[in-house]
CSV table of C-alpha atoms in Angstrom, one decimal:
chain,number,residue,atom,x,y,z
A,1,MET,CA,76.2,133.8,110.5
A,2,THR,CA,73.3,132.9,108.2
A,3,ASN,CA,72.1,129.4,107.8
A,4,GLN,CA,73.0,129.6,104.1
A,5,ARG,CA,76.7,130.3,104.9
A,6,ILE,CA,76.7,127.3,107.3
A,7,LEU,CA,75.1,125.1,104.7
A,8,ALA,CA,77.7,126.2,102.2
A,9,HIS,CA,80.4,124.9,104.4
A,10,PHE,CA,78.7,121.5,104.7
A,11,GLN,CA,78.1,121.3,101.0
A,12,GLU,CA,81.6,122.2,100.0
A,13,SER,CA,83.0,119.7,102.5
A,14,ALA,CA,80.6,116.9,101.4
A,15,GLU,CA,81.4,117.5,97.7
A,16,LEU,CA,85.1,117.5,98.3
A,17,LYS,CA,85.0,114.3,100.3
A,18,LEU,CA,83.1,112.5,97.5
A,19,ARG,CA,85.5,113.7,94.9
A,20,ALA,CA,88.6,113.1,97.0
A,21,GLY,CA,87.3,109.6,97.9
A,22,THR,CA,87.6,108.6,94.2
A,23,GLU,CA,91.0,110.1,93.8
A,24,LEU,CA,92.5,109.0,97.1
A,25,ALA,CA,91.1,105.5,97.6
A,26,GLN,CA,94.2,103.8,96.1
A,27,PRO,CA,96.9,105.8,97.9
A,28,ILE,CA,95.0,105.3,101.2
A,29,SER,CA,94.8,101.6,100.5
A,30,ASP,CA,98.6,101.7,99.8
A,31,ALA,CA,99.2,103.5,103.0
A,32,VAL,CA,97.2,100.9,105.0
A,33,GLU,CA,99.3,98.1,103.4
A,34,LEU,CA,102.5,99.9,104.3
A,35,MET,CA,101.4,100.6,107.9
A,36,PHE,CA,100.1,97.1,108.4
A,37,SER,CA,103.3,95.5,107.1
A,38,ALA,CA,105.4,97.6,109.4
A,39,LEU,CA,103.3,96.9,112.4
A,40,SER,CA,103.3,93.2,111.6
A,41,ASN,CA,107.1,93.2,111.5
A,42,GLY,CA,107.3,94.8,115.0
A,43,ASN,CA,107.9,98.3,113.8
A,44,LYS,CA,106.1,101.5,114.9
A,45,ILE,CA,104.5,104.6,113.4
A,46,LEU,CA,105.7,108.1,114.3
A,47,ALA,CA,103.4,111.1,113.4
A,48,CYS,CA,104.2,114.8,113.0
A,49,GLY,CA,102.4,118.0,111.9
A,50,ASN,CA,101.8,121.5,113.1
A,51,GLY,CA,98.6,123.2,114.5
A,52,GLY,CA,95.5,121.3,113.4
A,53,SER,CA,97.8,118.7,111.9
A,54,ALA,CA,99.4,118.2,115.3
A,55,ALA,CA,96.0,117.4,116.7
A,56,ASP,CA,95.4,114.9,113.9
A,57,CYS,CA,98.7,113.2,114.8
A,58,GLN,CA,97.6,112.8,118.4
A,59,HIS,CA,94.2,111.5,117.3
A,60,PHE,CA,95.8,108.9,115.0
A,61,ALA,CA,98.2,107.7,117.8
A,62,ALA,CA,95.4,107.5,120.3
A,63,GLU,CA,93.3,105.3,117.9
A,64,LEU,CA,96.2,102.9,117.5
A,65,VAL,CA,97.4,102.7,121.1
A,66,GLY,CA,93.9,102.6,122.4
A,67,ARG,CA,91.4,101.4,119.9
A,68,PHE,CA,89.5,102.5,116.9
A,69,GLU,CA,86.3,100.5,116.7
A,70,ARG,CA,87.4,97.0,117.8
A,71,GLU,CA,89.0,95.7,121.0
A,72,ARG,CA,92.6,94.6,120.3
A,73,LEU,CA,96.1,94.8,121.7
A,74,PRO,CA,97.6,98.3,121.5
A,75,LEU,CA,99.6,99.1,118.4
A,76,PRO,CA,102.8,101.1,118.6
A,77,ALA,CA,102.2,104.7,117.4
A,78,MET,CA,103.6,107.9,118.7
A,79,ALA,CA,102.8,111.6,118.1
A,80,LEU,CA,105.9,113.7,118.0
A,81,THR,CA,103.8,116.7,118.9
A,82,THR,CA,103.2,116.1,122.6
A,83,ASP,CA,106.4,116.3,124.7
A,84,THR,CA,106.6,120.0,125.5
A,85,SER,CA,110.1,119.7,127.0
A,86,ILE,CA,111.5,118.2,123.8
A,87,LEU,CA,109.7,120.6,121.6
A,88,THR,CA,110.7,123.7,123.5
A,89,ALA,CA,114.3,122.6,124.1
A,90,VAL,CA,114.9,121.8,120.4
A,91,ALA,CA,113.1,125.0,119.3
A,92,ASN,CA,115.0,127.1,121.7
A,93,ASP,CA,118.5,125.5,121.3
A,94,TYR,CA,118.4,124.8,117.6
A,95,SER,CA,115.3,125.8,115.5
A,96,PHE,CA,111.6,125.0,115.4
A,97,ASN,CA,112.3,123.5,112.0
A,98,GLU,CA,114.1,120.7,113.8
A,99,VAL,CA,111.5,119.8,116.5
A,100,PHE,CA,110.4,116.7,114.6
A,101,SER,CA,113.5,115.7,112.8
A,102,LYS,CA,115.5,115.4,116.0
A,103,GLN,CA,112.8,113.1,117.4
A,104,VAL,CA,112.8,111.0,114.2
A,105,GLN,CA,116.6,110.7,114.6
A,106,ALA,CA,116.1,109.6,118.2
A,107,PHE,CA,113.2,107.3,118.0
A,108,GLY,CA,113.0,106.2,114.3
A,109,GLN,CA,114.4,102.9,113.1
A,110,SER,CA,114.7,101.2,109.7
A,111,GLY,CA,111.3,99.8,108.8
A,112,ASP,CA,109.3,102.3,110.9
A,113,ILE,CA,106.7,104.6,109.3
A,114,LEU,CA,106.5,108.4,109.5
A,115,LEU,CA,103.0,109.8,109.1
A,116,ALA,CA,103.7,113.4,108.0
A,117,LEU,CA,100.9,115.9,107.8
A,118,SER,CA,101.1,119.3,106.2
A,119,THR,CA,98.2,121.0,104.5
A,120,SER,CA,100.5,123.0,102.3
A,121,GLY,CA,103.2,120.4,101.8
A,122,ASN,CA,105.7,123.1,102.6
A,123,SER,CA,106.1,123.0,106.4
A,124,LEU,CA,109.8,123.0,107.0
A,125,SER,CA,109.6,121.1,110.3
A,126,VAL,CA,107.7,118.4,108.5
A,127,VAL,CA,109.9,118.4,105.4
A,128,ASN,CA,113.0,118.0,107.7
A,129,ALA,CA,111.3,115.1,109.5
A,130,ILE,CA,110.7,113.4,106.2
A,131,ASN,CA,114.3,113.8,105.2
A,132,ALA,CA,115.4,112.4,108.5
A,133,ALA,CA,113.1,109.4,108.1
A,134,LEU,CA,114.4,108.7,104.7
A,135,GLU,CA,118.0,108.8,105.9
A,136,ARG,CA,117.0,106.2,108.5
A,137,ASP,CA,115.5,103.9,105.9
A,138,MET,CA,111.9,104.6,107.1
A,139,ARG,CA,108.9,104.8,104.8
A,140,VAL,CA,106.7,107.9,104.7
A,141,VAL,CA,103.0,108.3,104.4
A,142,ALA,CA,102.4,112.0,103.7
A,143,LEU,CA,99.0,113.8,104.0
A,144,THR,CA,99.0,117.1,102.2
A,145,GLY,CA,96.9,119.4,100.0
A,146,LYS,CA,97.3,122.4,97.8
A,147,GLY,CA,99.3,120.3,95.2
A,148,GLY,CA,101.6,118.8,97.8
A,149,GLY,CA,104.3,121.5,97.9
A,150,GLU,CA,107.9,120.6,98.6
A,151,ILE,CA,106.9,117.2,100.1
A,152,THR,CA,106.0,116.1,96.5
A,153,ASN,CA,109.7,116.5,95.5
A,154,ILE,CA,111.3,114.6,98.4
A,155,LEU,CA,109.1,111.4,98.6
A,156,THR,CA,110.4,108.2,97.1
A,157,ASP,CA,108.6,105.6,95.0
A,158,ALA,CA,108.4,103.5,98.2
A,159,ASP,CA,106.5,106.2,100.0
A,160,VAL,CA,102.8,107.1,99.8
A,161,HIS,CA,101.5,110.6,99.1
A,162,ILE,CA,97.8,111.3,99.9
A,163,CYS,CA,97.3,114.8,98.5
A,164,VAL,CA,93.8,116.3,99.0
A,165,PRO,CA,92.7,118.0,95.8
A,166,HIS,CA,91.8,121.4,97.3
A,167,ASP,CA,93.4,124.7,98.3
A,168,ARG,CA,91.3,125.6,101.4
A,169,THR,CA,93.1,124.6,104.6
A,170,ALA,CA,89.9,123.8,106.6
A,171,ARG,CA,88.6,121.5,103.8
A,172,ILE,CA,92.0,119.8,103.5
A,173,GLN,CA,92.0,119.1,107.3
A,174,GLU,CA,88.5,117.7,107.2
A,175,VAL,CA,89.6,115.2,104.5
A,176,HIS,CA,92.8,114.4,106.5
A,177,LEU,CA,90.7,113.4,109.5
A,178,LEU,CA,88.5,111.2,107.4
A,179,THR,CA,91.7,109.7,105.9
A,180,ILE,CA,93.0,109.0,109.4
A,181,HIS,CA,89.8,107.1,110.2
A,182,CYS,CA,90.2,105.1,106.9
A,183,LEU,CA,93.8,104.2,107.9
A,184,CYS,CA,92.7,103.1,111.4
A,185,ASP,CA,89.8,101.0,109.9
A,186,GLY,CA,92.0,99.6,107.3
A,187,ILE,CA,94.6,98.5,109.8
A,188,ASP,CA,91.9,96.8,111.9
A,189,ALA,CA,90.4,95.1,108.9
A,190,ALA,CA,93.9,93.8,107.9
A,191,LEU,CA,94.3,92.5,111.4
A,192,PHE,CA,90.9,90.9,111.8
A,193,GLY,CA,89.1,91.0,108.4
A,194,GLY,CA,85.4,91.7,107.9
A,195,ASP,CA,83.4,94.3,109.8
A,196,ALA,CA,83.6,95.4,113.5
A,197,ASP,CA,80.3,93.6,114.1
A,198,ASP,CA,81.5,90.2,112.8
């Protein structure tokens, strides 16, 4: 791999992040407000996604249950991607497309938030989880790309859609990770105000 090819990855990523920041600042802010309100009312955040998005869900939950940049009490967040017994039982006995929706039905309650990640917006397991969440009077924060896919059609006006303006999966995932850090920082700022050094 030539240095020029490597630099091209960095340049494309940096340019997208700068452009996406302008477009996504408001929906990210709306998502922080939605999440903070839910957490303040004693509700929790469930997160789901496949592949790299599954790793992002676990990253998000770890930042809330542990900490992001400030010491604070743990916040209730749960990745629906980690219990292999549930995942394999549901996939085997029903369908992989129900691995998240079954868990939303089991653990989700009115007022909770579903953080749903799908780079294409068309992952059926994630789409089904969103539908299950909406049936339970939960709100949804969806992280997508590639125009948002099917997820665009099922979200309500009370939900938040953060759609990365790009078609390349790797670039979308990079912006999703930055978005997750913005969400965690925003929640901490809503809790404490100011900067971590204050």
